[in-house]
CSV table of C-alpha atoms and ligand atoms in Angstrom, one decimal:
chain,number,residue,atom,x,y,z
A,1,MET,CA,-3.2,45.1,78.5
A,2,LYS,CA,-4.6,45.5,75.1
A,3,THR,CA,-6.8,42.8,73.3
A,4,TYR,CA,-6.8,42.7,69.6
A,5,ASP,CA,-9.0,40.9,67.4
A,6,LEU,CA,-6.0,39.5,65.5
A,7,VAL,CA,-2.2,39.5,66.2
A,8,VAL,CA,-0.1,38.5,63.2
A,9,ILE,CA,3.4,37.4,64.0
A,10,GLY,CA,5.6,38.3,61.0
A,11,SER,CA,5.4,40.9,58.4
A,12,GLY,CA,5.9,39.3,55.3
A,13,THR,CA,3.5,38.3,52.3
A,14,ALA,CA,1.2,36.3,54.4
A,15,ALA,CA,0.9,38.8,57.2
A,16,GLN,CA,0.3,41.6,54.8
A,17,VAL,CA,-2.5,40.1,53.1
A,18,ALA,CA,-4.4,38.7,56.1
A,19,SER,CA,-3.8,41.8,58.1
A,20,ALA,CA,-5.2,44.0,55.5
A,21,ARG,CA,-8.2,41.9,55.0
A,22,VAL,CA,-9.1,41.6,58.8
A,23,ARG,CA,-8.5,45.2,59.3
A,24,ARG,CA,-10.7,46.2,56.5
A,25,ALA,CA,-13.6,44.4,58.1
A,26,GLY,CA,-13.4,46.8,60.9
A,27,LEU,CA,-11.5,44.3,63.4
A,28,THR,CA,-8.3,45.4,65.4
A,29,VAL,CA,-5.2,44.2,64.2
A,30,ALA,CA,-1.6,44.1,65.3
A,31,VAL,CA,1.4,43.0,63.5
A,32,VAL,CA,4.9,41.9,65.1
A,33,ASP,CA,8.3,41.5,63.5
A,34,HIS,CA,11.7,41.5,65.0
A,35,ARG,CA,13.3,42.3,61.6
A,36,PRO,CA,12.6,45.3,59.5
A,37,PHE,CA,9.1,45.1,58.1
A,38,GLY,CA,8.5,43.7,54.8
A,39,GLY,CA,9.3,40.0,55.0
A,40,THR,CA,11.5,37.7,53.0
A,41,CYS,CA,10.3,38.2,49.6
A,42,ALA,CA,10.7,41.8,49.3
A,43,LEU,CA,13.8,42.1,51.4
A,44,ARG,CA,15.8,38.9,51.6
A,45,GLY,CA,14.2,36.7,48.7
A,46,CYS,CA,12.5,36.8,45.6
A,47,ASP,CA,12.8,40.6,44.8
A,48,PRO,CA,16.4,41.3,45.9
A,49,LYS,CA,17.7,38.0,44.2
A,50,LYS,CA,15.7,39.0,40.8
A,51,MET,CA,17.4,42.4,41.0
A,52,LEU,CA,20.9,40.7,40.8
A,53,ILE,CA,19.7,38.4,38.2
A,54,SER,CA,19.0,41.4,36.0
A,55,GLY,CA,22.8,41.7,35.8
A,56,ALA,CA,23.3,38.3,35.3
A,57,GLU,CA,20.8,38.4,32.3
A,58,ALA,CA,22.6,41.4,30.8
A,59,ILE,CA,25.8,39.5,30.8
A,60,ASP,CA,24.1,36.5,29.3
A,61,ALA,CA,22.6,38.3,26.6
A,62,VAL,CA,25.7,40.0,25.4
A,63,HIS,CA,27.7,36.5,25.6
A,64,ARG,CA,24.9,35.1,23.4
A,65,MET,CA,25.0,37.8,20.9
A,66,GLN,CA,28.8,38.0,20.6
A,67,GLY,CA,29.9,37.4,17.0
A,68,ARG,CA,26.3,37.9,16.0
A,69,GLY,CA,26.5,41.7,15.8
A,70,VAL,CA,27.2,42.6,19.5
A,71,THR,CA,30.9,43.2,20.5
A,72,GLY,CA,32.6,44.0,23.7
A,73,GLU,CA,33.2,42.1,27.0
A,74,PRO,CA,30.5,43.0,29.5
A,75,GLN,CA,31.3,42.9,33.3
A,76,ILE,CA,29.3,43.1,36.5
A,77,SER,CA,30.6,45.8,39.0
A,78,TRP,CA,29.3,44.0,42.1
A,79,PRO,CA,29.0,47.0,44.3
A,80,GLU,CA,26.9,48.8,41.8
A,81,LEU,CA,24.7,45.7,41.5
A,82,ILE,CA,24.1,45.5,45.1
A,83,ALA,CA,23.3,49.4,45.2
A,84,PHE,CA,20.9,48.9,42.3
A,85,LYS,CA,19.3,46.1,44.7
A,86,ARG,CA,19.1,48.4,47.5
A,87,ALA,CA,17.3,51.1,45.6
A,88,PHE,CA,14.5,48.6,45.6
A,89,THR,CA,15.0,46.9,49.0
A,90,ASP,CA,16.0,49.8,51.4
A,91,PRO,CA,12.7,51.7,51.2
A,92,VAL,CA,10.5,48.6,51.8
A,93,PRO,CA,10.4,48.6,55.6
A,94,GLN,CA,9.5,52.4,55.7
A,95,LYS,CA,6.7,52.0,53.2
A,96,GLN,CA,5.3,48.9,55.0
A,97,GLU,CA,5.1,50.7,58.3
A,98,ALA,CA,3.4,53.8,56.5
A,99,ARG,CA,1.0,51.2,55.1
A,100,TYR,CA,0.1,49.7,58.4
A,101,ALA,CA,-0.3,53.0,59.9
A,102,ALA,CA,-2.6,54.2,57.0
A,103,GLN,CA,-4.6,50.9,57.6
A,104,GLY,CA,-5.0,51.5,61.2
A,105,VAL,CA,-2.8,48.3,62.0
A,106,ASP,CA,-0.6,48.7,65.2
A,107,ALA,CA,3.0,47.6,64.6
A,108,PHE,CA,5.2,46.1,67.2
A,109,HIS,CA,9.1,45.5,66.9
A,110,GLY,CA,10.6,42.6,68.6
A,111,LEU,CA,10.5,38.8,68.9
A,112,ALA,CA,7.0,37.5,69.6
A,113,ARG,CA,6.7,34.5,72.1
A,114,PHE,CA,3.6,33.0,73.2
A,115,THR,CA,2.7,33.3,76.9
A,116,GLY,CA,-0.5,31.6,76.7
A,117,PRO,CA,-3.1,30.2,74.2
A,118,ASP,CA,-4.4,33.8,73.5
A,119,ALA,CA,-1.2,36.0,74.5
A,120,ILE,CA,2.0,36.7,73.4
A,121,THR,CA,4.9,38.9,74.6
A,122,VAL,CA,6.9,41.4,72.4
A,123,ALA,CA,9.6,43.8,73.6
A,124,GLY,CA,8.3,43.3,77.3
A,125,GLN,CA,4.8,44.2,76.6
A,126,GLU,CA,2.1,41.4,77.0
A,127,VAL,CA,-0.6,41.5,74.3
A,128,LYS,CA,-3.8,39.6,74.0
A,129,ALA,CA,-5.6,38.4,71.0
A,130,ARG,CA,-8.9,36.7,70.1
A,131,HIS,CA,-7.0,35.2,67.0
A,132,ILE,CA,-3.2,34.8,66.5
A,133,LEU,CA,-1.5,34.2,63.1
A,134,VAL,CA,1.7,32.5,62.9
A,135,ALA,CA,3.2,33.9,59.7
A,136,THR,CA,6.9,33.6,60.6
A,137,GLY,CA,8.2,32.4,57.4
A,138,ALA,CA,11.0,29.8,57.1
A,139,ARG,CA,14.7,29.7,58.2
A,140,PRO,CA,17.7,27.7,56.8
A,141,VAL,CA,17.8,24.4,58.2
A,142,PRO,CA,20.4,24.4,60.8
A,143,LEU,CA,23.5,22.4,59.4
A,144,GLN,CA,24.9,20.1,62.1
A,145,ILE,CA,28.6,19.9,60.9
A,146,PRO,CA,31.8,21.4,62.6
A,147,GLY,CA,32.5,24.8,61.3
A,148,ALA,CA,28.8,25.4,60.4
A,149,ASP,CA,29.1,28.9,62.1
A,150,GLN,CA,31.5,30.0,59.2
A,151,ILE,CA,28.6,29.3,56.6
A,152,ILE,CA,26.6,32.4,55.4
A,153,THR,CA,22.8,32.4,54.7
A,154,SER,CA,21.1,33.4,51.5
A,155,ASP,CA,20.4,36.8,53.5
A,156,ARG,CA,23.9,37.7,53.9
A,157,PHE,CA,24.9,36.5,50.4
A,158,LEU,CA,22.2,39.2,49.1
A,159,GLU,CA,24.0,41.9,51.2
A,160,LEU,CA,27.6,41.2,50.1
A,161,GLU,CA,29.5,44.4,49.7
A,162,SER,CA,32.1,42.7,47.5
A,163,LEU,CA,32.0,39.4,45.8
A,164,PRO,CA,34.7,36.8,46.8
A,165,ARG,CA,36.5,35.0,44.2
A,166,ARG,CA,35.9,31.3,45.2
A,167,ILE,CA,32.5,30.6,46.3
A,168,VAL,CA,31.1,27.1,47.6
A,169,LEU,CA,27.4,26.6,47.7
A,170,ILE,CA,26.0,23.8,49.9
A,171,GLY,CA,22.8,22.4,48.5
A,172,GLY,CA,21.4,22.0,45.1
A,173,GLY,CA,18.0,23.5,45.2
A,174,TYR,CA,16.7,26.6,43.6
A,175,ILE,CA,18.8,29.0,45.8
A,176,ALA,CA,22.0,27.1,44.8
A,177,ALA,CA,21.0,27.1,41.2
A,178,GLU,CA,20.1,30.9,41.0
A,179,PHE,CA,23.0,32.2,43.2
A,180,SER,CA,25.6,30.2,41.2
A,181,HIS,CA,24.4,31.6,38.0
A,182,ILE,CA,24.6,35.1,39.5
A,183,ALA,CA,28.1,34.5,41.3
A,184,ALA,CA,29.7,32.9,38.0
A,185,ARG,CA,28.5,35.6,35.7
A,186,ALA,CA,30.0,38.3,38.3
A,187,GLY,CA,33.3,36.4,37.8
A,188,ALA,CA,33.4,34.1,40.8
A,189,LYS,CA,34.6,30.4,40.7
A,190,VAL,CA,31.7,28.7,41.9
A,191,THR,CA,31.6,25.1,43.3
A,192,VAL,CA,28.0,23.6,44.3
A,193,LEU,CA,28.2,20.6,46.6
A,194,GLN,CA,24.9,18.7,46.4
A,195,ARG,CA,23.9,15.8,48.5
A,196,ALA,CA,21.2,14.4,46.0
A,197,ASP,CA,22.3,12.7,42.8
A,198,ARG,CA,21.2,15.7,40.7
A,199,MET,CA,20.8,19.6,40.8
A,200,LEU,CA,17.2,20.8,41.1
A,201,PRO,CA,15.6,17.6,42.3
A,202,ARG,CA,12.1,19.1,42.3
A,203,PHE,CA,12.4,20.1,38.3
A,204,ASP,CA,11.9,17.5,35.7
A,205,PRO,CA,15.2,15.4,35.3
A,206,ASP,CA,15.5,15.6,31.4
A,207,LEU,CA,14.9,19.3,31.4
A,208,VAL,CA,17.5,19.9,34.4
A,209,SER,CA,20.1,17.7,32.4
A,210,TRP,CA,19.5,20.2,29.2
A,211,LEU,CA,20.0,23.1,31.7
A,212,MET,CA,23.3,21.6,33.0
A,213,GLU,CA,25.0,22.5,29.7
A,214,LYS,CA,24.6,26.2,31.0
A,215,PHE,CA,26.2,25.3,34.3
A,216,ALA,CA,29.1,23.9,32.4
A,217,GLU,CA,29.4,26.8,30.2
A,218,LEU,CA,29.7,29.0,33.2
A,219,ASP,CA,32.3,26.8,34.5
A,220,ILE,CA,30.2,26.1,37.6
A,221,ASP,CA,31.8,22.9,39.3
A,222,VAL,CA,28.6,21.0,40.1
A,223,ARG,CA,29.4,18.1,42.3
A,224,THR,CA,26.6,15.9,43.1
A,225,GLN,CA,26.3,13.0,45.8
A,226,ALA,CA,28.5,15.1,47.7
A,227,THR,CA,27.7,15.4,51.4
A,228,VAL,CA,29.4,18.2,53.2
A,229,THR,CA,31.0,17.1,56.4
A,230,ARG,CA,32.8,20.0,57.8
A,231,ILE,CA,34.3,23.5,57.1
A,232,GLU,CA,37.9,24.2,58.0
A,233,GLN,CA,39.2,27.6,58.5
A,234,THR,CA,42.5,28.0,56.6
A,235,ALA,CA,45.3,30.8,56.3
A,236,ASN,CA,43.5,32.3,53.4
A,237,GLY,CA,40.0,31.3,53.7
A,238,TYR,CA,38.2,27.9,54.1
A,239,ARG,CA,38.4,24.3,53.1
A,240,VAL,CA,35.0,22.6,52.6
A,241,HIS,CA,35.2,18.9,53.1
A,242,ALA,CA,32.6,16.3,51.9
A,243,ASP,CA,31.9,12.8,51.4
A,244,GLY,CA,31.8,12.3,47.7
A,245,VAL,CA,31.1,9.4,45.2
A,246,ARG,CA,34.9,9.0,44.7
A,247,GLY,CA,35.7,9.2,48.5
A,248,LYS,CA,36.6,12.2,50.6
A,249,GLU,CA,37.0,15.4,48.7
A,250,SER,CA,37.6,19.1,49.7
A,251,VAL,CA,37.3,22.4,47.9
A,252,ALA,CA,38.9,25.8,48.9
A,253,ALA,CA,36.8,28.7,49.2
A,254,ASP,CA,36.6,32.4,50.3
A,255,LEU,CA,32.8,32.0,51.1
A,256,VAL,CA,30.6,29.2,51.9
A,257,VAL,CA,27.0,29.6,51.4
A,258,HIS,CA,24.0,27.8,53.0
A,259,ALA,CA,21.6,26.7,50.2
A,260,ALA,CA,20.5,23.4,51.8
A,261,GLY,CA,17.0,23.9,52.4
A,262,ARG,CA,14.7,25.9,54.7
A,263,GLU,CA,12.0,24.9,57.2
A,264,PRO,CA,9.3,26.9,59.2
A,265,ASP,CA,10.7,29.3,61.4
A,266,LEU,CA,9.0,28.5,64.8
A,267,GLU,CA,12.1,28.4,66.9
A,268,GLU,CA,11.5,31.4,69.3
A,269,LEU,CA,7.6,31.2,69.5
A,270,ASP,CA,7.4,29.0,72.6
A,271,LEU,CA,4.9,26.7,71.0
A,272,ALA,CA,4.3,24.9,74.3
A,273,ALA,CA,3.1,28.2,76.1
A,274,GLY,CA,0.7,28.8,73.1
A,275,HIS,CA,-0.7,25.2,73.4
A,276,LEU,CA,0.5,24.4,69.9
A,277,ALA,CA,1.0,21.0,68.7
A,278,ILE,CA,3.9,20.2,66.4
A,279,SER,CA,4.9,17.2,64.4
A,280,LYS,CA,8.4,17.1,62.7
A,281,ASN,CA,9.3,20.7,63.2
A,282,ARG,CA,5.7,21.6,61.7
A,283,LEU,CA,2.7,22.9,63.1
A,284,GLU,CA,-0.2,20.5,63.4
A,285,LEU,CA,-3.0,22.3,61.5
A,286,ASN,CA,-6.3,21.1,60.2
A,287,GLU,CA,-7.5,21.8,56.6
A,288,TYR,CA,-8.5,25.4,57.4
A,289,LEU,CA,-5.0,26.4,58.4
A,290,GLN,CA,-5.7,26.2,62.1
A,291,SER,CA,-4.0,24.7,64.8
A,292,VAL,CA,-5.5,21.3,65.8
A,293,SER,CA,-4.6,22.0,69.5
A,294,ASN,CA,-5.3,25.7,69.8
A,295,PRO,CA,-8.4,26.9,67.8
A,296,LEU,CA,-7.3,30.5,68.4
A,297,VAL,CA,-4.3,30.1,66.3
A,298,TYR,CA,-3.8,29.9,62.6
A,299,ALA,CA,-0.8,29.5,60.4
A,300,ALA,CA,0.0,30.8,56.7
A,301,GLY,CA,2.8,30.7,54.4
A,302,ASP,CA,6.2,29.4,55.0
A,303,ALA,CA,5.4,28.9,58.7
A,304,ALA,CA,2.3,26.7,57.7
A,305,GLY,CA,4.3,24.5,55.4
A,306,MET,CA,1.0,23.3,53.8
A,307,GLY,CA,1.7,24.4,50.2
A,308,PRO,CA,5.1,25.0,48.6
A,309,PRO,CA,7.2,27.6,50.1
A,310,LEU,CA,6.7,30.3,47.6
A,311,THR,CA,5.2,34.0,47.8
A,312,PRO,CA,1.9,33.3,45.9
A,313,VAL,CA,1.2,30.5,48.3
A,314,SER,CA,1.8,32.6,51.3
A,315,SER,CA,-0.4,35.5,49.8
A,316,HIS,CA,-3.2,32.6,49.0
A,317,ASP,CA,-3.0,31.2,52.6
A,318,GLY,CA,-3.1,34.9,54.0
A,319,LYS,CA,-6.5,35.2,52.0
A,320,VAL,CA,-7.8,31.8,53.4
A,321,VAL,CA,-6.9,32.7,57.0
A,322,ALA,CA,-8.6,36.1,56.8
A,323,ALA,CA,-11.8,34.6,55.3
A,324,ASN,CA,-11.9,31.8,58.0
A,325,ILE,CA,-11.5,34.6,60.8
A,326,LEU,CA,-14.0,36.6,59.5
A,327,GLU,CA,-16.7,34.1,58.5
A,328,GLY,CA,-15.8,31.1,60.2
A,329,ASN,CA,-14.0,27.9,59.1
A,330,LEU,CA,-15.4,27.7,55.6
A,331,HIS,CA,-12.3,28.1,53.5
A,332,LYS,CA,-9.5,25.7,52.6
A,333,PRO,CA,-6.3,26.4,50.7
A,334,ASP,CA,-6.3,25.3,47.0
A,335,TYR,CA,-2.7,24.5,45.9
A,336,ARG,CA,-3.7,23.2,42.2
A,337,GLY,CA,-1.5,24.7,39.6
A,338,VAL,CA,1.2,26.6,41.8
A,339,PRO,CA,3.8,27.4,39.2
A,340,SER,CA,7.4,27.2,40.4
A,341,VAL,CA,10.5,28.7,38.6
A,342,ALA,CA,14.2,28.5,39.4
A,343,PHE,CA,15.6,31.8,38.0
A,344,THR,CA,18.7,30.6,36.4
A,345,VAL,CA,19.5,32.1,33.2
A,346,PRO,CA,17.7,30.9,31.2
A,347,PRO,CA,15.0,29.7,33.7
A,348,ILE,CA,13.7,26.5,34.4
A,349,ALA,CA,9.9,26.1,35.3
A,350,SER,CA,7.3,23.6,36.3
A,351,VAL,CA,3.5,23.5,37.2
A,352,GLY,CA,1.3,20.5,38.1
A,353,LEU,CA,2.5,17.0,38.0
A,354,ASN,CA,5.8,15.4,37.0
A,355,GLU,CA,5.7,11.7,35.5
A,356,SER,CA,6.2,10.1,38.7
A,357,GLN,CA,3.4,11.9,40.4
A,358,ALA,CA,1.0,11.2,37.5
A,359,GLN,CA,2.1,7.4,37.7
A,360,ALA,CA,1.7,7.3,41.4
A,361,GLN,CA,-1.7,8.7,41.1
A,362,GLY,CA,-2.8,6.0,38.5
A,363,LEU,CA,-3.5,8.5,35.9
A,364,LYS,CA,-3.6,7.8,32.2
A,365,TYR,CA,-1.7,10.5,30.3
A,366,LYS,CA,0.3,11.2,27.2
A,367,VAL,CA,3.7,12.9,27.4
A,368,LYS,CA,5.1,15.2,24.9
A,369,SER,CA,8.6,16.2,25.3
A,370,GLU,CA,11.3,17.7,23.1
A,371,ASN,CA,14.7,19.3,23.3
A,372,THR,CA,14.0,22.3,21.1
A,373,PRO,CA,17.3,24.6,20.6
A,374,ASN,CA,16.3,24.8,16.8
A,375,TRP,CA,13.0,26.4,17.5
A,376,PHE,CA,12.7,30.2,16.6
A,377,THR,CA,12.4,31.5,20.5
A,378,ALA,CA,15.8,30.0,21.1
A,379,ARG,CA,17.3,30.8,17.7
A,380,ARG,CA,16.6,34.6,17.8
A,381,LEU,CA,18.3,34.7,21.2
A,382,ALA,CA,21.3,32.3,20.2
A,383,GLU,CA,20.4,30.3,23.3
A,384,ARG,CA,21.1,26.5,23.1
A,385,VAL,CA,19.2,25.5,26.1
A,386,TYR,CA,15.5,25.3,25.3
A,387,GLY,CA,12.9,22.5,25.9
A,388,TYR,CA,9.8,21.2,27.3
A,389,LYS,CA,7.6,18.3,28.7
A,390,THR,CA,3.9,18.4,29.0
A,391,LEU,CA,1.5,15.7,30.4
A,392,VAL,CA,-2.0,15.6,29.1
A,393,GLU,CA,-4.7,13.4,30.5
A,394,GLU,CA,-6.2,10.9,28.2
A,395,GLY,CA,-10.0,11.3,27.9
A,396,THR,CA,-10.4,14.6,29.6
A,397,ASP,CA,-7.6,16.2,27.5
A,398,ASN,CA,-6.8,18.2,30.7
A,399,ILE,CA,-3.3,19.6,31.3
A,400,LEU,CA,-1.8,17.6,34.1
A,401,GLY,CA,1.6,19.1,34.1
A,402,ALA,CA,3.9,21.4,32.3
A,403,HIS,CA,7.7,21.8,32.5
A,404,ILE,CA,9.6,24.1,30.5
A,405,VAL,CA,13.3,25.2,30.4
A,406,GLY,CA,14.8,28.1,28.4
A,407,PRO,CA,13.8,31.5,27.4
A,408,GLN,CA,10.7,33.0,28.8
A,409,ALA,CA,9.9,29.7,30.7
A,410,ASP,CA,9.2,31.8,33.7
A,411,GLU,CA,6.5,33.7,31.9
A,412,VAL,CA,4.9,30.9,29.7
A,413,ILE,CA,4.7,28.6,32.6
A,414,ASN,CA,1.9,30.9,33.9
A,415,LEU,CA,-0.3,30.1,31.0
A,416,PHE,CA,-0.1,26.5,31.9
A,417,ALA,CA,-0.9,27.5,35.5
A,418,LEU,CA,-3.9,29.2,34.5
A,419,ALA,CA,-5.0,26.1,32.2
A,420,ILE,CA,-4.5,23.7,35.3
A,421,ARG,CA,-6.1,26.0,37.8
A,422,HIS,CA,-9.3,26.5,35.4
A,423,ASN,CA,-9.5,23.1,33.9
A,424,LEU,CA,-8.6,24.2,30.5
A,425,THR,CA,-7.8,21.4,27.8
A,426,ALA,CA,-4.8,21.0,25.6
A,427,LYS,CA,-7.3,21.7,22.9
A,428,ASP,CA,-8.2,25.1,24.4
A,429,LEU,CA,-4.4,26.0,24.4
A,430,ARG,CA,-3.8,24.7,20.9
A,431,THR,CA,-6.8,27.0,19.6
A,432,THR,CA,-5.8,30.1,21.4
A,433,MET,CA,-4.2,32.8,19.5
A,434,PHE,CA,-1.0,34.0,21.0
A,435,ALA,CA,1.0,37.0,19.9
A,436,TYR,CA,3.8,35.9,17.5
A,437,PRO,CA,6.9,35.6,18.0
A,438,THR,CA,6.6,35.1,21.9
A,439,GLY,CA,7.3,32.3,24.0
A,440,ALA,CA,3.8,31.8,24.3
A,441,SER,CA,3.4,31.3,20.7
A,442,ASP,CA,5.2,28.0,21.0
A,443,ILE,CA,2.6,26.6,23.4
A,444,GLY,CA,0.5,25.2,20.5
A,445,TYR,CA,3.5,22.9,19.7
A,446,MET,CA,4.1,21.8,23.2
A,447,VAL,CA,0.6,20.1,23.7
B,501,FAD,C1,16.7,33.7,48.7
B,501,FAD,C2,15.3,33.3,48.3
B,501,FAD,C3,14.8,33.4,47.2
B,501,FAD,C4,13.4,33.2,47.1
B,501,FAD,N1,12.9,33.2,45.7
B,501,FAD,C5,11.5,33.1,45.6
B,501,FAD,C6,11.1,33.3,44.2
B,501,FAD,O1,11.7,33.7,43.3
B,501,FAD,N2,9.8,33.1,44.1
B,501,FAD,C7,8.8,32.8,45.2
B,501,FAD,O2,7.6,32.7,45.1
B,501,FAD,N3,9.3,32.6,46.5
B,501,FAD,C8,10.8,32.9,46.6
B,501,FAD,N4,11.1,32.5,47.9
B,501,FAD,C9,10.3,32.2,48.9
B,501,FAD,C10,9.6,33.3,49.5
B,501,FAD,O3,10.3,34.4,49.8
B,501,FAD,C11,8.7,32.8,50.8
B,501,FAD,O4,8.0,31.9,50.4
B,501,FAD,C12,7.9,34.1,51.3
B,501,FAD,O5,8.5,35.3,51.2
B,501,FAD,C13,7.2,33.5,52.6
B,501,FAD,O6,6.4,34.5,52.9
B,501,FAD,P1,5.8,34.4,54.4
B,501,FAD,O7,4.8,35.8,54.5
B,501,FAD,O8,5.2,33.1,54.7
B,501,FAD,O9,7.0,34.7,55.4
B,501,FAD,P2,8.1,35.7,55.4
B,501,FAD,O10,8.0,36.7,54.3
B,501,FAD,O11,9.3,35.0,55.7
B,501,FAD,O12,7.9,36.6,56.7
B,501,FAD,C14,8.1,36.1,58.2
B,501,FAD,C15,8.5,37.2,59.0
B,501,FAD,O13,8.3,36.7,60.3
B,501,FAD,C16,9.4,37.4,61.1
B,501,FAD,N5,9.5,36.5,62.4
B,501,FAD,C17,9.6,35.2,62.4
B,501,FAD,N6,9.7,34.8,63.7
B,501,FAD,C18,9.2,35.7,64.5
B,501,FAD,C19,9.1,35.9,65.9
B,501,FAD,N7,9.1,35.1,66.7
B,501,FAD,N8,8.6,37.2,66.1
B,501,FAD,C20,8.3,38.2,65.4
B,501,FAD,N9,8.6,38.1,64.0
B,501,FAD,C21,9.0,36.9,63.5
B,501,FAD,C22,10.5,37.2,60.1
B,501,FAD,O14,11.4,38.1,60.7
B,501,FAD,C23,9.9,37.6,58.9
B,501,FAD,O15,10.1,39.0,58.5
B,501,FAD,C24,12.6,32.8,48.1
B,501,FAD,C25,13.3,32.8,49.4
B,501,FAD,C26,14.5,33.0,49.4
B,501,FAD,C27,15.0,32.9,51.1
């Protein structure tokens, strides 16, 4: 039986970063995945989704400019858009395998399961390790409702060969928001059934309310406080039943999509065999991302669930774990200033604290917020959704939080992330010269 210095379960972002660093230091490394190599972001998440959003952006741009010098009715050809996406995703697994081979990292295909505190089994082979990294990502939270087996996941949505006419999305987070913007612009009639009292609960409520104008314009039927209770198969599709504010309601659909949240994917690991303590479906980890019950095991990224479930966090965790394996437990993850974006068209973005978090921390701060469709950035694009909210600490002048909705929000938020992570002040941002006219050139007016 072969013993590695490090066995990584998963081949996504966290796995790639950690395995490359540990291997570069001369240690022996193996990675294991039961799906094609590359992980969620490249194959089933950020990247393929953003390829489809390029289609939605093109449609949106033409619609905004209609009557302003652009004519014609654009259309999405779904099969072509999916082929465009595949041109990016299809080569990923092979490239990843080649990269591992070039690095001298051994690749195992199959489901990994712990057989002891320092051992796993994969495809009938027992593998031992001095360290094991759980980088298994996240999976959709199982929906315990009748007919749940009829609901497709985001993975399947991103593979659809044709786009059904009537689509129901269950959930109201970023996946529901983004997929509804893609599908509606591709011609589908979309309904969103969201249990909470508003869409995008992790984003600022004022900015989300401005963005909802876009959902209305796209004729996306957003029903909040609607808890899905069952999916019924009908002669020509499905009927999705929900308990809503006005009592029981139902929506006819050709496709029902799970967008109701994700949780660490620990299901198949046999955590007990690995002596891995869990609490509320999460591995119990110390501040070094190490299991509190088995010091040979670390976790990173979505599987660890210590930071927000985002690709840059997985990458950061991968670096932290690699450093702790190589140097001993000296490194803790630092999740200050992690920007988060829902890639609706236009996008909504956020970094740092929101008002309730700042209040809960007892901070003294100034809020600046404005709905700004009259600013040049929005006007030149004929975009009616544009606005911001910033929180600046009194006394230090530090940026505590920034929230932007509208054109280029997804790029401009990165400058606020830089400010928060490196303690730049509002004055630093005001006195920086940004290229004009760009989204960033509005920052001086936002703080
Ligand atoms: C639709 C969608 C859109 C997203 N959009 C964005 C975005 O725009 N920006 C952003 O930052 N983040 C986005 N995310 C989140 C982002 O994709 C994840 O945070 C990130 O990919 C997690 O990386 P990871 O390395 O932790 O795990 P993953 O990349 O999920 O890798 C885990 C791997 O482990 C494998 N695995 C699991 N269990 C086992 C086992 N027992 N044995 C063997 N292999 C196993 C899985 O097959 C998987 O390949 C999105 C996610 C989704 C689903």
